[in-house]
mmCIF file of C-alpha atoms and ligand atoms in Angstrom:
data_model
loop_
_atom_site.group_PDB
_atom_site.id
_atom_site.type_symbol
_atom_site.label_atom_id
_atom_site.label_comp_id
_atom_site.label_asym_id
_atom_site.label_seq_id
_atom_site.Cartn_x
_atom_site.Cartn_y
_atom_site.Cartn_z
ATOM 1 C CA MET A 51 0.000 0.000 0.000
ATOM 2 C CA THR A 52 1.228 3.494 -0.820
ATOM 3 C CA GLN A 53 2.952 5.264 2.046
ATOM 4 C CA GLU A 54 2.162 8.952 2.011
ATOM 5 C CA LYS A 55 3.217 12.066 3.869
ATOM 6 C CA ASN A 56 6.015 11.178 6.312
ATOM 7 C CA GLY A 57 5.192 7.484 6.111
ATOM 8 C CA ASN A 58 1.576 7.985 7.178
ATOM 9 C CA LYS A 59 -1.043 5.996 5.315
ATOM 10 C CA ILE A 60 -3.800 8.429 4.404
ATOM 11 C CA ALA A 61 -7.137 7.569 2.829
ATOM 12 C CA VAL A 62 -9.766 9.902 1.482
ATOM 13 C CA TYR A 63 -13.308 8.752 2.243
ATOM 14 C CA PRO A 64 -15.541 10.713 -0.135
ATOM 15 C CA GLY A 65 -19.298 10.763 -0.080
ATOM 16 C CA SER A 66 -22.428 12.845 0.079
ATOM 17 C CA PHE A 67 -22.980 12.196 3.807
ATOM 18 C CA ASP A 68 -26.469 13.708 3.592
ATOM 19 C CA PRO A 69 -26.422 12.976 6.484
ATOM 20 C CA ILE A 70 -23.695 10.777 7.968
ATOM 21 C CA THR A 71 -25.149 7.479 9.251
ATOM 22 C CA ASN A 72 -23.912 4.922 11.763
ATOM 23 C CA GLY A 73 -22.925 2.798 8.762
ATOM 24 C CA HIS A 74 -20.482 5.537 7.702
ATOM 25 C CA VAL A 75 -19.275 5.975 11.290
ATOM 26 C CA ASP A 76 -18.601 2.239 11.597
ATOM 27 C CA LEU A 77 -16.655 2.264 8.345
ATOM 28 C CA ILE A 78 -14.503 5.227 9.396
ATOM 29 C CA LYS A 79 -13.718 3.592 12.753
ATOM 30 C CA ARG A 80 -12.727 0.328 11.056
ATOM 31 C CA GLY A 81 -10.747 2.261 8.475
ATOM 32 C CA MET A 82 -8.729 3.789 11.300
ATOM 33 C CA ASN A 83 -7.397 0.283 12.047
ATOM 34 C CA ILE A 84 -5.864 0.316 8.570
ATOM 35 C CA PHE A 85 -4.964 3.952 7.915
ATOM 36 C CA ASP A 86 -3.140 6.513 10.057
ATOM 37 C CA GLU A 87 -5.397 9.268 8.799
ATOM 38 C CA ILE A 88 -8.777 9.389 7.086
ATOM 39 C CA ILE A 89 -10.006 12.523 5.383
ATOM 40 C CA VAL A 90 -13.803 12.399 5.356
ATOM 41 C CA LEU A 91 -14.563 14.377 2.232
ATOM 42 C CA VAL A 92 -17.997 15.893 1.733
ATOM 43 C CA ALA A 93 -17.962 15.709 -2.059
ATOM 44 C CA TYR A 94 -20.416 16.778 -4.729
ATOM 45 C CA ASN A 95 -22.508 14.146 -6.463
ATOM 46 C CA PRO A 96 -24.214 15.904 -9.409
ATOM 47 C CA ASN A 97 -26.869 13.172 -9.472
ATOM 48 C CA LYS A 98 -28.211 14.089 -6.037
ATOM 49 C CA SER A 99 -30.048 17.000 -4.513
ATOM 50 C CA TYR A 100 -29.161 17.566 -0.901
ATOM 51 C CA LEU A 101 -31.213 18.099 2.245
ATOM 52 C CA PHE A 102 -28.313 19.533 4.273
ATOM 53 C CA THR A 103 -25.832 22.172 3.130
ATOM 54 C CA VAL A 104 -22.158 21.255 2.846
ATOM 55 C CA GLU A 105 -21.475 23.208 6.058
ATOM 56 C CA GLU A 106 -24.265 21.393 7.936
ATOM 57 C CA ARG A 107 -22.984 18.010 6.759
ATOM 58 C CA MET A 108 -19.414 18.841 7.744
ATOM 59 C CA GLU A 109 -20.531 20.123 11.136
ATOM 60 C CA MET A 110 -22.435 16.900 11.915
ATOM 61 C CA ILE A 111 -19.366 14.806 10.997
ATOM 62 C CA ARG A 112 -17.114 17.117 13.029
ATOM 63 C CA GLU A 113 -19.345 16.654 16.084
ATOM 64 C CA VAL A 114 -19.174 12.861 15.786
ATOM 65 C CA PHE A 115 -15.391 12.726 15.423
ATOM 66 C CA SER A 116 -14.371 15.693 17.589
ATOM 67 C CA ASP A 117 -12.387 13.372 19.903
ATOM 68 C CA THR A 118 -10.936 11.096 17.240
ATOM 69 C CA LYS A 119 -7.342 11.797 16.353
ATOM 70 C CA GLY A 120 -6.592 11.000 12.735
ATOM 71 C CA VAL A 121 -10.018 11.832 11.309
ATOM 72 C CA LYS A 122 -10.081 15.054 9.294
ATOM 73 C CA ILE A 123 -13.079 16.613 7.577
ATOM 74 C CA ASP A 124 -12.988 18.533 4.319
ATOM 75 C CA SER A 125 -15.216 19.382 1.358
ATOM 76 C CA HIS A 126 -14.736 19.564 -2.383
ATOM 77 C CA SER A 127 -17.057 20.575 -5.204
ATOM 78 C CA GLY A 128 -15.036 19.381 -8.205
ATOM 79 C CA LEU A 129 -13.552 16.141 -9.436
ATOM 80 C CA LEU A 130 -12.417 13.739 -6.756
ATOM 81 C CA VAL A 131 -9.164 13.016 -8.581
ATOM 82 C CA ASP A 132 -8.320 16.738 -8.452
ATOM 83 C CA TYR A 133 -8.805 16.738 -4.678
ATOM 84 C CA LEU A 134 -6.460 13.758 -4.366
ATOM 85 C CA LYS A 135 -3.875 15.548 -6.492
ATOM 86 C CA ILE A 136 -4.092 18.756 -4.438
ATOM 87 C CA SER A 137 -3.962 16.897 -1.126
ATOM 88 C CA GLY A 138 -1.133 14.593 -2.258
ATOM 89 C CA THR A 139 -3.074 11.407 -1.518
ATOM 90 C CA SER A 140 -3.814 8.390 -3.695
ATOM 91 C CA ILE A 141 -6.095 6.088 -1.714
ATOM 92 C CA ILE A 142 -9.875 6.335 -1.843
ATOM 93 C CA MET A 143 -11.838 4.406 0.769
ATOM 94 C CA ARG A 144 -15.437 3.421 0.051
ATOM 95 C CA GLY A 145 -17.951 1.171 1.718
ATOM 96 C CA MET A 146 -19.746 -1.646 -0.044
ATOM 97 C CA ARG A 147 -23.115 -2.823 1.162
ATOM 98 C CA ALA A 148 -25.110 -5.319 -0.865
ATOM 99 C CA LEU A 149 -24.292 -6.502 -4.375
ATOM 100 C CA SER A 150 -26.404 -3.616 -5.650
ATOM 101 C CA ASP A 151 -23.599 -1.185 -4.747
ATOM 102 C CA PHE A 152 -21.041 -3.081 -6.758
ATOM 103 C CA GLU A 153 -21.600 -1.811 -10.287
ATOM 104 C CA TYR A 154 -21.744 1.852 -9.269
ATOM 105 C CA GLU A 155 -18.634 1.526 -7.101
ATOM 106 C CA PHE A 156 -16.747 -0.460 -9.743
ATOM 107 C CA GLN A 157 -17.495 2.172 -12.396
ATOM 108 C CA MET A 158 -16.351 5.018 -10.156
ATOM 109 C CA ALA A 159 -13.172 3.230 -9.098
ATOM 110 C CA LEU A 160 -12.231 2.490 -12.715
ATOM 111 C CA MET A 161 -13.099 6.003 -13.885
ATOM 112 C CA ASN A 162 -11.005 7.559 -11.126
ATOM 113 C CA ARG A 163 -8.055 5.297 -11.922
ATOM 114 C CA ARG A 164 -8.414 6.050 -15.613
ATOM 115 C CA GLN A 165 -7.926 9.716 -14.800
ATOM 116 C CA THR A 166 -5.027 9.227 -12.379
ATOM 117 C CA ARG A 167 -3.233 5.926 -12.745
ATOM 118 C CA SER A 168 -1.774 5.907 -9.235
ATOM 119 C CA ILE A 169 -5.157 6.068 -7.499
ATOM 120 C CA GLU A 170 -6.356 2.943 -5.718
ATOM 121 C CA THR A 171 -9.847 2.508 -4.294
ATOM 122 C CA VAL A 172 -10.038 0.353 -1.188
ATOM 123 C CA PHE A 173 -13.418 -1.126 -0.288
ATOM 124 C CA LEU A 174 -14.511 -2.112 3.178
ATOM 125 C CA MET A 175 -17.582 -4.256 3.540
ATOM 126 C CA SER A 176 -20.331 -2.487 5.372
ATOM 127 C CA GLY A 177 -20.942 -3.757 8.885
ATOM 128 C CA PHE A 178 -23.683 -6.413 8.969
ATOM 129 C CA LYS A 179 -25.863 -4.184 11.184
ATOM 130 C CA TRP A 180 -25.810 -1.406 8.597
ATOM 131 C CA PHE A 181 -26.496 -3.355 5.426
ATOM 132 C CA TYR A 182 -29.917 -1.795 4.999
ATOM 133 C CA THR A 183 -28.986 1.697 6.156
ATOM 134 C CA SER A 184 -28.834 4.460 3.587
ATOM 135 C CA SER A 185 -29.017 8.225 3.930
ATOM 136 C CA ARG A 186 -31.821 8.239 1.362
ATOM 137 C CA LEU A 187 -34.055 5.841 3.323
ATOM 138 C CA ILE A 188 -33.238 7.574 6.588
ATOM 139 C CA LYS A 189 -34.441 10.922 5.220
ATOM 140 C CA GLU A 190 -37.569 9.292 3.812
ATOM 141 C CA VAL A 191 -38.465 7.633 7.118
ATOM 142 C CA VAL A 192 -37.912 10.799 9.172
ATOM 143 C CA SER A 193 -39.798 12.972 6.675
ATOM 144 C CA LEU A 194 -42.816 10.682 7.123
ATOM 145 C CA GLY A 195 -42.626 10.772 10.910
ATOM 146 C CA GLY A 196 -40.766 7.509 11.591
ATOM 147 C CA SER A 197 -37.827 6.948 13.925
ATOM 148 C CA VAL A 198 -34.240 6.328 12.832
ATOM 149 C CA ARG A 199 -32.826 6.342 16.344
ATOM 150 C CA GLY A 200 -29.853 3.991 16.473
ATOM 151 C CA LEU A 201 -29.231 4.221 12.734
ATOM 152 C CA VAL A 202 -27.641 7.667 12.906
ATOM 153 C CA PRO A 203 -25.590 9.415 15.607
ATOM 154 C CA ASP A 204 -27.755 11.263 18.174
ATOM 155 C CA ASN A 205 -26.713 14.721 16.941
ATOM 156 C CA VAL A 206 -27.751 13.739 13.409
ATOM 157 C CA ASN A 207 -31.083 12.378 14.638
ATOM 158 C CA GLN A 208 -31.771 15.747 16.270
ATOM 159 C CA LYS A 209 -30.763 17.702 13.135
ATOM 160 C CA LEU A 210 -33.044 15.516 11.008
ATOM 161 C CA MET A 211 -35.994 16.120 13.316
ATOM 162 C CA ASP A 212 -35.250 19.862 13.295
ATOM 163 C CA LYS A 213 -35.115 19.867 9.477
ATOM 164 C CA PHE A 214 -38.492 18.197 9.202
ATOM 165 C CA ASN A 215 -39.968 20.157 12.126
ATOM 166 C CA ILE A 216 -40.621 16.998 14.114
ATOM 167 C CA LYS A 217 -41.024 17.484 17.841
ATOM 168 C CA ASN A 218 -40.558 13.911 19.129
ATOM 169 C CA SER A 219 -39.691 10.900 17.015
ATOM 170 C CA LYS A 220 -41.812 7.735 17.443
ATOM 171 C CA GLU A 221 -39.921 4.919 19.182
HETATM 172 O O1 PNS B 422 -22.241 9.151 -1.189
HETATM 173 P P1 PNS B 422 -22.262 9.169 -2.709
HETATM 174 O O2 PNS B 422 -23.258 10.187 -3.216
HETATM 175 O O3 PNS B 422 -22.481 7.803 -3.288
HETATM 176 O O4 PNS B 422 -20.795 9.634 -3.147
HETATM 177 C C1 PNS B 422 -20.490 9.793 -4.519
HETATM 178 C C2 PNS B 422 -19.288 10.715 -4.686
HETATM 179 C C3 PNS B 422 -19.555 12.068 -4.045
HETATM 180 C C4 PNS B 422 -18.068 10.073 -4.055
HETATM 181 C C5 PNS B 422 -19.048 10.880 -6.221
HETATM 182 O O5 PNS B 422 -20.197 11.398 -6.828
HETATM 183 C C6 PNS B 422 -17.841 11.757 -6.515
HETATM 184 O O6 PNS B 422 -16.720 11.295 -6.513
HETATM 185 N N1 PNS B 422 -18.098 13.067 -6.771
HETATM 186 C C7 PNS B 422 -17.051 14.019 -7.101
HETATM 187 C C8 PNS B 422 -17.103 14.345 -8.604
HETATM 188 C C9 PNS B 422 -16.381 13.271 -9.399
HETATM 189 O O7 PNS B 422 -15.187 13.086 -9.294
HETATM 190 N N2 PNS B 422 -17.167 12.538 -10.205
HETATM 191 C C10 PNS B 422 -16.677 11.441 -10.997
HETATM 192 C C11 PNS B 422 -16.692 10.162 -10.191
HETATM 193 S S1 PNS B 422 -16.019 8.815 -11.109
#
């Protein structure tokens, strides 16, 4: 594996994180057993429209990892490969849930490597508990008055309820 920046292994974990879920949190924590530093990158996916602003998404992630050394948070609105170039990194970390993620992830990994040959994408399997968790479903459930407690960090749960003007989530 590529050693970067003073021998530290650094991975960039890009995503929409709209919002961050416990599935993402689990992946970052497990990634920290492999990498010395993980940059959680709030990146722009032109195929999505977002509920939370970039700043709101970054703030929620910052709150979750405020005590975790080695986890950095950043944002980028252009091509991912350009961010890697600017930051001097070459490893992308992504999570893989069910088989349905595979084609999308495979395409992105190959497209990124086509643009910059030295880039490697490392996949971690999603934790079993989080196989069915997605930011999209979480927003849908909360918007219709359901509870996602336990699927997202507590601060995120609160921000979701605030966004949808929900006073108390159903248990
Ligand atoms: O959480 P998501 O929405 O699945 O993450 C997708 C993301 C943001 C990683 C992807 O859309 C991305 O890399 N966006 C940056 C723009 C870019 O480089 N697009 C080409 C990807 S091959």
